[in-house]
N, CA, C and O atoms as a GROMACS GRO file, in nm:
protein
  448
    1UNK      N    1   5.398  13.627  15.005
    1UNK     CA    2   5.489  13.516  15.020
    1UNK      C    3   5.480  13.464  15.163
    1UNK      O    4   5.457  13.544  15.255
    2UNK      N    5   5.497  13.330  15.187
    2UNK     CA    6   5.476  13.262  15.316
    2UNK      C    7   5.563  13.322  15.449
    2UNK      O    8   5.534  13.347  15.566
    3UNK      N    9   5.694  13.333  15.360
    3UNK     CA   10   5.804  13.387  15.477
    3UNK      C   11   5.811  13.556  15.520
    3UNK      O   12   5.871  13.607  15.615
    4UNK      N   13   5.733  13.618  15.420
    4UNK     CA   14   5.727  13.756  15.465
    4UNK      C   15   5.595  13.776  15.585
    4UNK      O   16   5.585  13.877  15.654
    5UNK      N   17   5.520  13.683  15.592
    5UNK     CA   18   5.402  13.684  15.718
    5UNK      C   19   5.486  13.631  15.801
    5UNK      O   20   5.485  13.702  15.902
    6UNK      N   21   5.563  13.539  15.814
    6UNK     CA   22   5.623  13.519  15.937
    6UNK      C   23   5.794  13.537  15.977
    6UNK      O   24   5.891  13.461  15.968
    7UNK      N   25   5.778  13.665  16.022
    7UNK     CA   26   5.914  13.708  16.017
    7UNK      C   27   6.012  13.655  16.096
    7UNK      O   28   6.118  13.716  16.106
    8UNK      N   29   5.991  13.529  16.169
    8UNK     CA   30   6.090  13.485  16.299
    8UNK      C   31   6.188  13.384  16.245
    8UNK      O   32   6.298  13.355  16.294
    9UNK      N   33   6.113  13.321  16.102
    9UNK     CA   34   6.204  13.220  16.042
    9UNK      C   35   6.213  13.289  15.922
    9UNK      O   36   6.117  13.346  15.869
   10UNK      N   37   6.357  13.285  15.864
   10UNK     CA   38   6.387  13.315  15.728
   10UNK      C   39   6.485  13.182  15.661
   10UNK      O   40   6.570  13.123  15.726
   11UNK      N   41   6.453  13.157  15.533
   11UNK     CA   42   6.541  13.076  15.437
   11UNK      C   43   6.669  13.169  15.442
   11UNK      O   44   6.684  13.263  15.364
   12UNK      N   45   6.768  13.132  15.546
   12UNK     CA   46   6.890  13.276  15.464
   12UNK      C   47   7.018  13.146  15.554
   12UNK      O   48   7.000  13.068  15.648
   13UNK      N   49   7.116  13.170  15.484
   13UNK     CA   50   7.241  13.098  15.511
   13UNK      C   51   7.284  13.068  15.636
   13UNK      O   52   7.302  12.958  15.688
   14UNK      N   53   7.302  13.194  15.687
   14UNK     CA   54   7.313  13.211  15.918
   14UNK      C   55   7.208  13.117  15.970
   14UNK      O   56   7.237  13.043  16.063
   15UNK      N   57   7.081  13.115  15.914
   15UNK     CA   58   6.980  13.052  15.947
   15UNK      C   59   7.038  12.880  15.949
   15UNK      O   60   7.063  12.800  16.039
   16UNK      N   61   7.042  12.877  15.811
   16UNK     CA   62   7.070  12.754  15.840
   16UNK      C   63   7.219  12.674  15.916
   16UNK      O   64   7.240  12.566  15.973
   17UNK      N   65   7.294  12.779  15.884
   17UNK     CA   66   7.450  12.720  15.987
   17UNK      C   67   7.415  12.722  16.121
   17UNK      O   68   7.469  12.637  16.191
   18UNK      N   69   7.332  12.803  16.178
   18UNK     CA   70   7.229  12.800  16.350
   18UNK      C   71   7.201  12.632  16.326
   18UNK      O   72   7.269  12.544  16.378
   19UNK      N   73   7.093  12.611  16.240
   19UNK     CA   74   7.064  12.473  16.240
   19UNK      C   75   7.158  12.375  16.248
   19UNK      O   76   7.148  12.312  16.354
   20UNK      N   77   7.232  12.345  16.188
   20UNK     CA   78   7.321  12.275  16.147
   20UNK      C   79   7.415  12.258  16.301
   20UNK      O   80   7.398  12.157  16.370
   21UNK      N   81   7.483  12.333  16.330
   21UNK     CA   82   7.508  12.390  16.425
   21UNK      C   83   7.454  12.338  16.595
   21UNK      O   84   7.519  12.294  16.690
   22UNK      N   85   7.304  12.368  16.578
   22UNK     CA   86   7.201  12.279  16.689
   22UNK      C   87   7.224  12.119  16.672
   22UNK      O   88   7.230  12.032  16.758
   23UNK      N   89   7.233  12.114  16.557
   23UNK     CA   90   7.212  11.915  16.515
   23UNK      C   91   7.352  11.836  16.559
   23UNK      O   92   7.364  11.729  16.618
   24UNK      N   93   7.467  11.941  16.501
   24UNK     CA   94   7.563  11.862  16.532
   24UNK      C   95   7.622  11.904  16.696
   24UNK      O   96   7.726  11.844  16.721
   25UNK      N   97   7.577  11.988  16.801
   25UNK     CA   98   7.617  11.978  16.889
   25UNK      C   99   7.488  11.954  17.013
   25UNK      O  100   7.474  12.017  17.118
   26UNK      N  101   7.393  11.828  16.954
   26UNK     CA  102   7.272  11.777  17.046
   26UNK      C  103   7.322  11.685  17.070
   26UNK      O  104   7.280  11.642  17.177
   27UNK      N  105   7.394  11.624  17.028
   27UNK     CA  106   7.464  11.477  17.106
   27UNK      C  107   7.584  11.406  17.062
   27UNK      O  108   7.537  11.370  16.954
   28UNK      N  109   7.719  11.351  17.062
   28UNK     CA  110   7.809  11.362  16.997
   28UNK      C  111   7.810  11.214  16.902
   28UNK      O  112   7.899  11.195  16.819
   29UNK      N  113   7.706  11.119  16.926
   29UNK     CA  114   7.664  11.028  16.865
   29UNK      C  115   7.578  11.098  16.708
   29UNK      O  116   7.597  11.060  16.593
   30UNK      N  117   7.519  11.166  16.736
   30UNK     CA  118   7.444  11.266  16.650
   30UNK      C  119   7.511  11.322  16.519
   30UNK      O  120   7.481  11.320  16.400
   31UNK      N  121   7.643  11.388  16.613
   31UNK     CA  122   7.750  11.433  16.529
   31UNK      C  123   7.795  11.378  16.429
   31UNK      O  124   7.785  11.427  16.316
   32UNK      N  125   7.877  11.219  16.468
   32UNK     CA  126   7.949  11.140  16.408
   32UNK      C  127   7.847  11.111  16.284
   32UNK      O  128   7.892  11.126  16.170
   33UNK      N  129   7.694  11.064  16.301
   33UNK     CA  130   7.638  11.018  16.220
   33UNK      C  131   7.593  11.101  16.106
   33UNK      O  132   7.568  11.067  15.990
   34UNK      N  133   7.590  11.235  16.170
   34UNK     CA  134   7.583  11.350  16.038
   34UNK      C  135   7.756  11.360  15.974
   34UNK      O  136   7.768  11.416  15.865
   35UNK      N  137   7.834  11.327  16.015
   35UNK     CA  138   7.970  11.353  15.954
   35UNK      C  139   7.941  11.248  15.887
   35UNK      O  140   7.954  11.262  15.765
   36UNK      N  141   7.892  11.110  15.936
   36UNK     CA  142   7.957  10.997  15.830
   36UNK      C  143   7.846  11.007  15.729
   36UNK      O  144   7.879  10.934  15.635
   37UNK      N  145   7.715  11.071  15.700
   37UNK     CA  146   7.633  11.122  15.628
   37UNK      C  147   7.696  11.179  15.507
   37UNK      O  148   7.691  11.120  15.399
   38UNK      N  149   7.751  11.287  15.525
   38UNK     CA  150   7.853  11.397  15.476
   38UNK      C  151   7.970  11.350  15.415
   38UNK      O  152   8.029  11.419  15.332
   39UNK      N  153   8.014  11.229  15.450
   39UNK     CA  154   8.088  11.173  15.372
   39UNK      C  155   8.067  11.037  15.270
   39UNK      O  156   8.128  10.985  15.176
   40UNK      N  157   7.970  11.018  15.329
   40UNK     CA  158   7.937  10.884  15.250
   40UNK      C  159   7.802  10.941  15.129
   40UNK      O  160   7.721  10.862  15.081
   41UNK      N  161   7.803  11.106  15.097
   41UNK     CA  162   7.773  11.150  14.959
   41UNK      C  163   7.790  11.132  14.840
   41UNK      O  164   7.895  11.067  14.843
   42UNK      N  165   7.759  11.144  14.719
   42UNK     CA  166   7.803  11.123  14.607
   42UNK      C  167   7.817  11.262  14.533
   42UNK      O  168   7.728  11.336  14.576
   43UNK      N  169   7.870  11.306  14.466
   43UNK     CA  170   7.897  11.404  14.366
   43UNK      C  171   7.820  11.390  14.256
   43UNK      O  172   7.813  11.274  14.215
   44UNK      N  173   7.749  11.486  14.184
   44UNK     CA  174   7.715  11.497  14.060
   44UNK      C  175   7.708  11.550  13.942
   44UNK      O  176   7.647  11.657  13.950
   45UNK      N  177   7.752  11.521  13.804
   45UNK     CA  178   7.787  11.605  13.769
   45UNK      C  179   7.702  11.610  13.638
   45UNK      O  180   7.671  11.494  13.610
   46UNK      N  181   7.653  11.697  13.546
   46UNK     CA  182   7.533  11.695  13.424
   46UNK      C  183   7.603  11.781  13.351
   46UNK      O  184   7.648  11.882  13.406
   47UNK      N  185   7.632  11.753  13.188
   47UNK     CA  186   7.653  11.862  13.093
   47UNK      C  187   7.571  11.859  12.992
   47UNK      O  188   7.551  11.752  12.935
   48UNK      N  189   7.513  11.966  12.953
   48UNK     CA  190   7.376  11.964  12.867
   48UNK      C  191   7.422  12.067  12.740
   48UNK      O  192   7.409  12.188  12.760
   49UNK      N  193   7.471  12.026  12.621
   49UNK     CA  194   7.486  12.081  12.542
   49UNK      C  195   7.388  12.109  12.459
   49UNK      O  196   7.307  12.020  12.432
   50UNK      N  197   7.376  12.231  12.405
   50UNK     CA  198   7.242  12.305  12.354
   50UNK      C  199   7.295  12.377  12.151
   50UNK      O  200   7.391  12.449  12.124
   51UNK      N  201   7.213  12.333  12.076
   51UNK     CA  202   7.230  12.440  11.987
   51UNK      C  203   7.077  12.456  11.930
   51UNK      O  204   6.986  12.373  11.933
   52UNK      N  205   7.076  12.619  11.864
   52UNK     CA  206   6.970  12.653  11.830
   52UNK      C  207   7.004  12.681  11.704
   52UNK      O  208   7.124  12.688  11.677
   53UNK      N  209   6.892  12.705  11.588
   53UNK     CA  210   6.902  12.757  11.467
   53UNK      C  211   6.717  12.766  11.439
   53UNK      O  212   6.626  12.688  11.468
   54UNK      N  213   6.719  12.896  11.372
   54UNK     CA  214   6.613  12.921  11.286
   54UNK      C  215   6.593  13.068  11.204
   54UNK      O  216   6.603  13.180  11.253
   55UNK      N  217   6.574  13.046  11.115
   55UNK     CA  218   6.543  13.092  10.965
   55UNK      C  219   6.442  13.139  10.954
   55UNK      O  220   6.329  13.092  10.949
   56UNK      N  221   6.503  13.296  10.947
   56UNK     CA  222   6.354  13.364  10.941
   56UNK      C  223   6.365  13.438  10.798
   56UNK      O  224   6.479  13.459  10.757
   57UNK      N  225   6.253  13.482  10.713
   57UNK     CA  226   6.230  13.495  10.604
   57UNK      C  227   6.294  13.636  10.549
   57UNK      O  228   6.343  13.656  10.438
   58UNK      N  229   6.282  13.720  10.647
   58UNK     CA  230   6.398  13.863  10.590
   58UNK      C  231   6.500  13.898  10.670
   58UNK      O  232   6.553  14.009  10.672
   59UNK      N  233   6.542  13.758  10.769
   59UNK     CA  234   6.686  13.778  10.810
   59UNK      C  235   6.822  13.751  10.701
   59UNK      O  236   6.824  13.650  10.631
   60UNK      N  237   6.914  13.835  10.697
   60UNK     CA  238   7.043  13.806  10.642
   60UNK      C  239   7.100  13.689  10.624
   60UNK      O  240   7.154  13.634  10.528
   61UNK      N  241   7.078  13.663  10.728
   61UNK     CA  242   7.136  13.481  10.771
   61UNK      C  243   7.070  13.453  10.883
   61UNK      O  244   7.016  13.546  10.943
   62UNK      N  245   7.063  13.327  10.929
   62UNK     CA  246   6.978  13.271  11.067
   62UNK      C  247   7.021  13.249  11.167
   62UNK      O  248   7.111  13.167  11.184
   63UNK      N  249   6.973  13.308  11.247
   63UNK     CA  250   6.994  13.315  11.403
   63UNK      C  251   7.042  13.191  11.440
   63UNK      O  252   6.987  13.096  11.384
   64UNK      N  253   7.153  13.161  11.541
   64UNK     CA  254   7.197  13.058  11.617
   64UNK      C  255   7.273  13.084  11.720
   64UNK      O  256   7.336  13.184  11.756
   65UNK      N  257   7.259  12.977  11.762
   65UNK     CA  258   7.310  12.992  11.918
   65UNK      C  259   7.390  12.821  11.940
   65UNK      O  260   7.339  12.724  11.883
   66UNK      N  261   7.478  12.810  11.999
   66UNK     CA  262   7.542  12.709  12.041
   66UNK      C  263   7.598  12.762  12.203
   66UNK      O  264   7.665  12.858  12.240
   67UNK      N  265   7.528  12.635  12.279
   67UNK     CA  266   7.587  12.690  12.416
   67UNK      C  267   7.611  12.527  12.524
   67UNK      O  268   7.609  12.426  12.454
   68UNK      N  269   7.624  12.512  12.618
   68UNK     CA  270   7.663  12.450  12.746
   68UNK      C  271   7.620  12.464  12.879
   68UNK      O  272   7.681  12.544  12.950
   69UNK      N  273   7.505  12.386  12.934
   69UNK     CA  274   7.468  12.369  13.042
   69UNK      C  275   7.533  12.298  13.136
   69UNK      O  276   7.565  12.181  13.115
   70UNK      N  277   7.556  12.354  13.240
   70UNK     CA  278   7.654  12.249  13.317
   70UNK      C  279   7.580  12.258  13.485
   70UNK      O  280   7.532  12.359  13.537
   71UNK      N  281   7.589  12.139  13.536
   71UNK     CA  282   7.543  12.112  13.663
   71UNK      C  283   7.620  12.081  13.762
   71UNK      O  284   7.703  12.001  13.718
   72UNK      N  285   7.638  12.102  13.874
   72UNK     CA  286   7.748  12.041  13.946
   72UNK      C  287   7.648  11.994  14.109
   72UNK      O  288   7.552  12.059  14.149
   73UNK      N  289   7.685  11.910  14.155
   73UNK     CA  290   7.576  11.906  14.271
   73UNK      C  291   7.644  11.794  14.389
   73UNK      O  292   7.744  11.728  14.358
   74UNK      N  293   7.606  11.784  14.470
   74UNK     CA  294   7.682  11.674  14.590
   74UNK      C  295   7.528  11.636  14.666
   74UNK      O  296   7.477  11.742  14.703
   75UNK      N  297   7.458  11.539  14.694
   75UNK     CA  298   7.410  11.458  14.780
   75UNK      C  299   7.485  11.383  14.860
   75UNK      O  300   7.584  11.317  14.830
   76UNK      N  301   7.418  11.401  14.991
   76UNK     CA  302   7.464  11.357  15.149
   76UNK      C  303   7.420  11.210  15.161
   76UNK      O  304   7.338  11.169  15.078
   77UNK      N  305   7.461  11.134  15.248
   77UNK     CA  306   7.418  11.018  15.260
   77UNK      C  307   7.272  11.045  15.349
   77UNK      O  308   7.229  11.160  15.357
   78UNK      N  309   7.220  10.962  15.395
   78UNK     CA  310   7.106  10.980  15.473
   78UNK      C  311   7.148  11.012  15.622
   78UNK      O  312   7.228  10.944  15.686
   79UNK      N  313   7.095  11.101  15.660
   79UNK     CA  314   7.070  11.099  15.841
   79UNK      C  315   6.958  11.170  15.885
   79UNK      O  316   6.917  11.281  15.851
   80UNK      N  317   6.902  11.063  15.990
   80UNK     CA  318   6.759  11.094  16.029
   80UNK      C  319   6.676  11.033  15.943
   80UNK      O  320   6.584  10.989  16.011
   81UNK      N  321   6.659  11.006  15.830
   81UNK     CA  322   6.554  10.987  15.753
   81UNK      C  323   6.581  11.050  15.661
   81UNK      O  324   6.542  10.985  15.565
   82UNK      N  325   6.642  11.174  15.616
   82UNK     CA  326   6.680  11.302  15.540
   82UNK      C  327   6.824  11.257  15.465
   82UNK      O  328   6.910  11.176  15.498
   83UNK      N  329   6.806  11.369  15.322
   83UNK     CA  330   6.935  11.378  15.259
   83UNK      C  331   6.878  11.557  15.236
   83UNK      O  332   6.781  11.631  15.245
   84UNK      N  333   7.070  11.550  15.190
   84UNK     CA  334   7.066  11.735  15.176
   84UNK      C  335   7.099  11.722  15.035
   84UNK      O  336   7.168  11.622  15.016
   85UNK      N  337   7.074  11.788  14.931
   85UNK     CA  338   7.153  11.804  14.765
   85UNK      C  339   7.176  11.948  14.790
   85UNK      O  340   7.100  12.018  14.857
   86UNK      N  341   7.293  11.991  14.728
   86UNK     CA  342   7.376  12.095  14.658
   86UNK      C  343   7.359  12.087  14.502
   86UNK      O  344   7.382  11.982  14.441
   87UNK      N  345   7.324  12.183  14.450
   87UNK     CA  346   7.322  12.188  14.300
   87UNK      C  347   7.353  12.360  14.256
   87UNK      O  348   7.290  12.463  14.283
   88UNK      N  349   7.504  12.332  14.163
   88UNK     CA  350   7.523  12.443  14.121
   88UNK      C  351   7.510  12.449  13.983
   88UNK      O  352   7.550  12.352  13.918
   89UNK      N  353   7.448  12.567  13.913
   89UNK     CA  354   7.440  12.572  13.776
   89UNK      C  355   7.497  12.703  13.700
   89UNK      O  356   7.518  12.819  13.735
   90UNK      N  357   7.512  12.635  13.585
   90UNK     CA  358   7.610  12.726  13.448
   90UNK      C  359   7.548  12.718  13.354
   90UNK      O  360   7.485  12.621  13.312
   91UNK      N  361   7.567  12.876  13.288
   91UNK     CA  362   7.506  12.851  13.112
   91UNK      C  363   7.642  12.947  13.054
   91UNK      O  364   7.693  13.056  13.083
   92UNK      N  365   7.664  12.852  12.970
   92UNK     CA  366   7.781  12.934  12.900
   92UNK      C  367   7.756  12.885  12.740
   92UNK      O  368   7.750  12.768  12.702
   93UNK      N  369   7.736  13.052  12.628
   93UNK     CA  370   7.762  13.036  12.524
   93UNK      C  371   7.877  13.048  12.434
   93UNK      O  372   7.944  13.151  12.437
   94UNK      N  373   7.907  12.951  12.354
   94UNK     CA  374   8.002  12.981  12.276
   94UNK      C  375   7.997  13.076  12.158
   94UNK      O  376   8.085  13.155  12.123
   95UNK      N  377   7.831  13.046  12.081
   95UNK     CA  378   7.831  13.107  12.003
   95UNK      C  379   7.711  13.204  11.972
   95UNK      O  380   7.625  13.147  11.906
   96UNK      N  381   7.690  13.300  11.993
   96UNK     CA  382   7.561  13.375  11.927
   96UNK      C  383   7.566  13.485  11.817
   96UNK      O  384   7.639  13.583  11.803
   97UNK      N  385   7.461  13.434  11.741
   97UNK     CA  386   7.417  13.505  11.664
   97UNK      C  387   7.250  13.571  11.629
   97UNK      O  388   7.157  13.490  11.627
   98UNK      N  389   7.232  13.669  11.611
   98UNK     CA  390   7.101  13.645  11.603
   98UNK      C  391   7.054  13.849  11.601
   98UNK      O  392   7.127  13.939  11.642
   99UNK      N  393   6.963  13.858  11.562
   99UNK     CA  394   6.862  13.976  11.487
   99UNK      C  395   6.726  13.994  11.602
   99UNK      O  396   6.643  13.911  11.640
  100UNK      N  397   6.746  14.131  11.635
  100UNK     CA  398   6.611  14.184  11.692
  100UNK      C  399   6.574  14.305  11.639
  100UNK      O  400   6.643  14.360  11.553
  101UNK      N  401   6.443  14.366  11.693
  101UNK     CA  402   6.397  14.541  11.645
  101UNK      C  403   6.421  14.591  11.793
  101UNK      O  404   6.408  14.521  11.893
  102UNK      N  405   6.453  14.708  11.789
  102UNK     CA  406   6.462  14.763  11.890
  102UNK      C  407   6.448  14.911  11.845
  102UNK      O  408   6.522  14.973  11.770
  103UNK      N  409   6.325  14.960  11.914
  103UNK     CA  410   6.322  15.099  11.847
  103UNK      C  411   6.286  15.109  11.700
  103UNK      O  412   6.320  15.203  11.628
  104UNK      N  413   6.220  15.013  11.666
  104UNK     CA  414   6.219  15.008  11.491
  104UNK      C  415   6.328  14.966  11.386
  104UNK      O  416   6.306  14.957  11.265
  105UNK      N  417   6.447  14.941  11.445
  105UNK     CA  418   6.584  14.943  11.411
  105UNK      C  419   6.618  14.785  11.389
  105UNK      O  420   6.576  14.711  11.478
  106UNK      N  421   6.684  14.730  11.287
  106UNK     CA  422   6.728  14.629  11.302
  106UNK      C  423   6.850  14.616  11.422
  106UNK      O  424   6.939  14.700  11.423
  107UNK      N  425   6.848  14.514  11.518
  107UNK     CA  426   7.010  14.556  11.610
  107UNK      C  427   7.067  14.393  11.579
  107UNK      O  428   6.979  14.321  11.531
  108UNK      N  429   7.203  14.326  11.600
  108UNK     CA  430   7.187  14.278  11.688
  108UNK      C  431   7.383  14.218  11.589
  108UNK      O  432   7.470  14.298  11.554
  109UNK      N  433   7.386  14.093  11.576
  109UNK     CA  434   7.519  14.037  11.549
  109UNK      C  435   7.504  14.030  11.408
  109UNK      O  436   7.610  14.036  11.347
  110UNK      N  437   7.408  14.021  11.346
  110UNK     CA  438   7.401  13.997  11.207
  110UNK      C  439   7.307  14.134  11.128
  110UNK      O  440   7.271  14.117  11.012
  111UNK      N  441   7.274  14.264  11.197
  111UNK     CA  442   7.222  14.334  11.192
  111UNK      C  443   7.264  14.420  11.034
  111UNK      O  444   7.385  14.418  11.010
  112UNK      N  445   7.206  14.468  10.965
  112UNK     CA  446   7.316  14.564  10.852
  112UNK      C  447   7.326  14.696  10.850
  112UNK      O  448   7.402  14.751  10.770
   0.00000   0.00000   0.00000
């Protein structure tokens, strides 16, 4: 991996609040324009609803799944030339069902 040959910079959180940190206290014109950056963002938000089904020939009944993707994210306005995105993500199921072997064994929600 690129960052394990060079051990002086790491992708890690401290890292970047150092940065951040440098930018907003290089000039107080600097500052303002990364604050009004920071505020003049937009929020975003994505919900991706999902269902599965399929029918297999010596299952009991057929596997399904019903679930919910959800996105949450904030883009910065521009400063410098640059924008920053935040993107947080969710998978949440409501419903599963569904048949595996494990060990030779039928297992699973619909198992007999």
């Amino acid at each position: 991996m690129l960052f394990d040959r060079f051990r002086l910079f790491r992708p890690t959180l401290p890292n970047a609040l150092v940065l951040l940190g440098a930018l907003l206290l290089a000039s107080p014109a600097g500052a303002q324009s990364l604050l009004q950056a920071l505020r003049q963002g937009t929020p975003t938000l994505q919900l991706l609803p999902a269902f599965e089904d399929k029918s297999v020939d010596d299952a009991t009944r057929p596997a399904r799944q019903l679930g919910l993707r959800s996105r949450i994210g904030y883009r910065s306005g521009e400063f410098a030339g640059f924008q920053a995105y935040l993107q947080l993500h969710n998978v949440s199921h409501a419903e599963e069902a569904f048949r595996f072997v494990q060990d030779g064994r039928v297992r699973g929600a619909t198992a007999i």
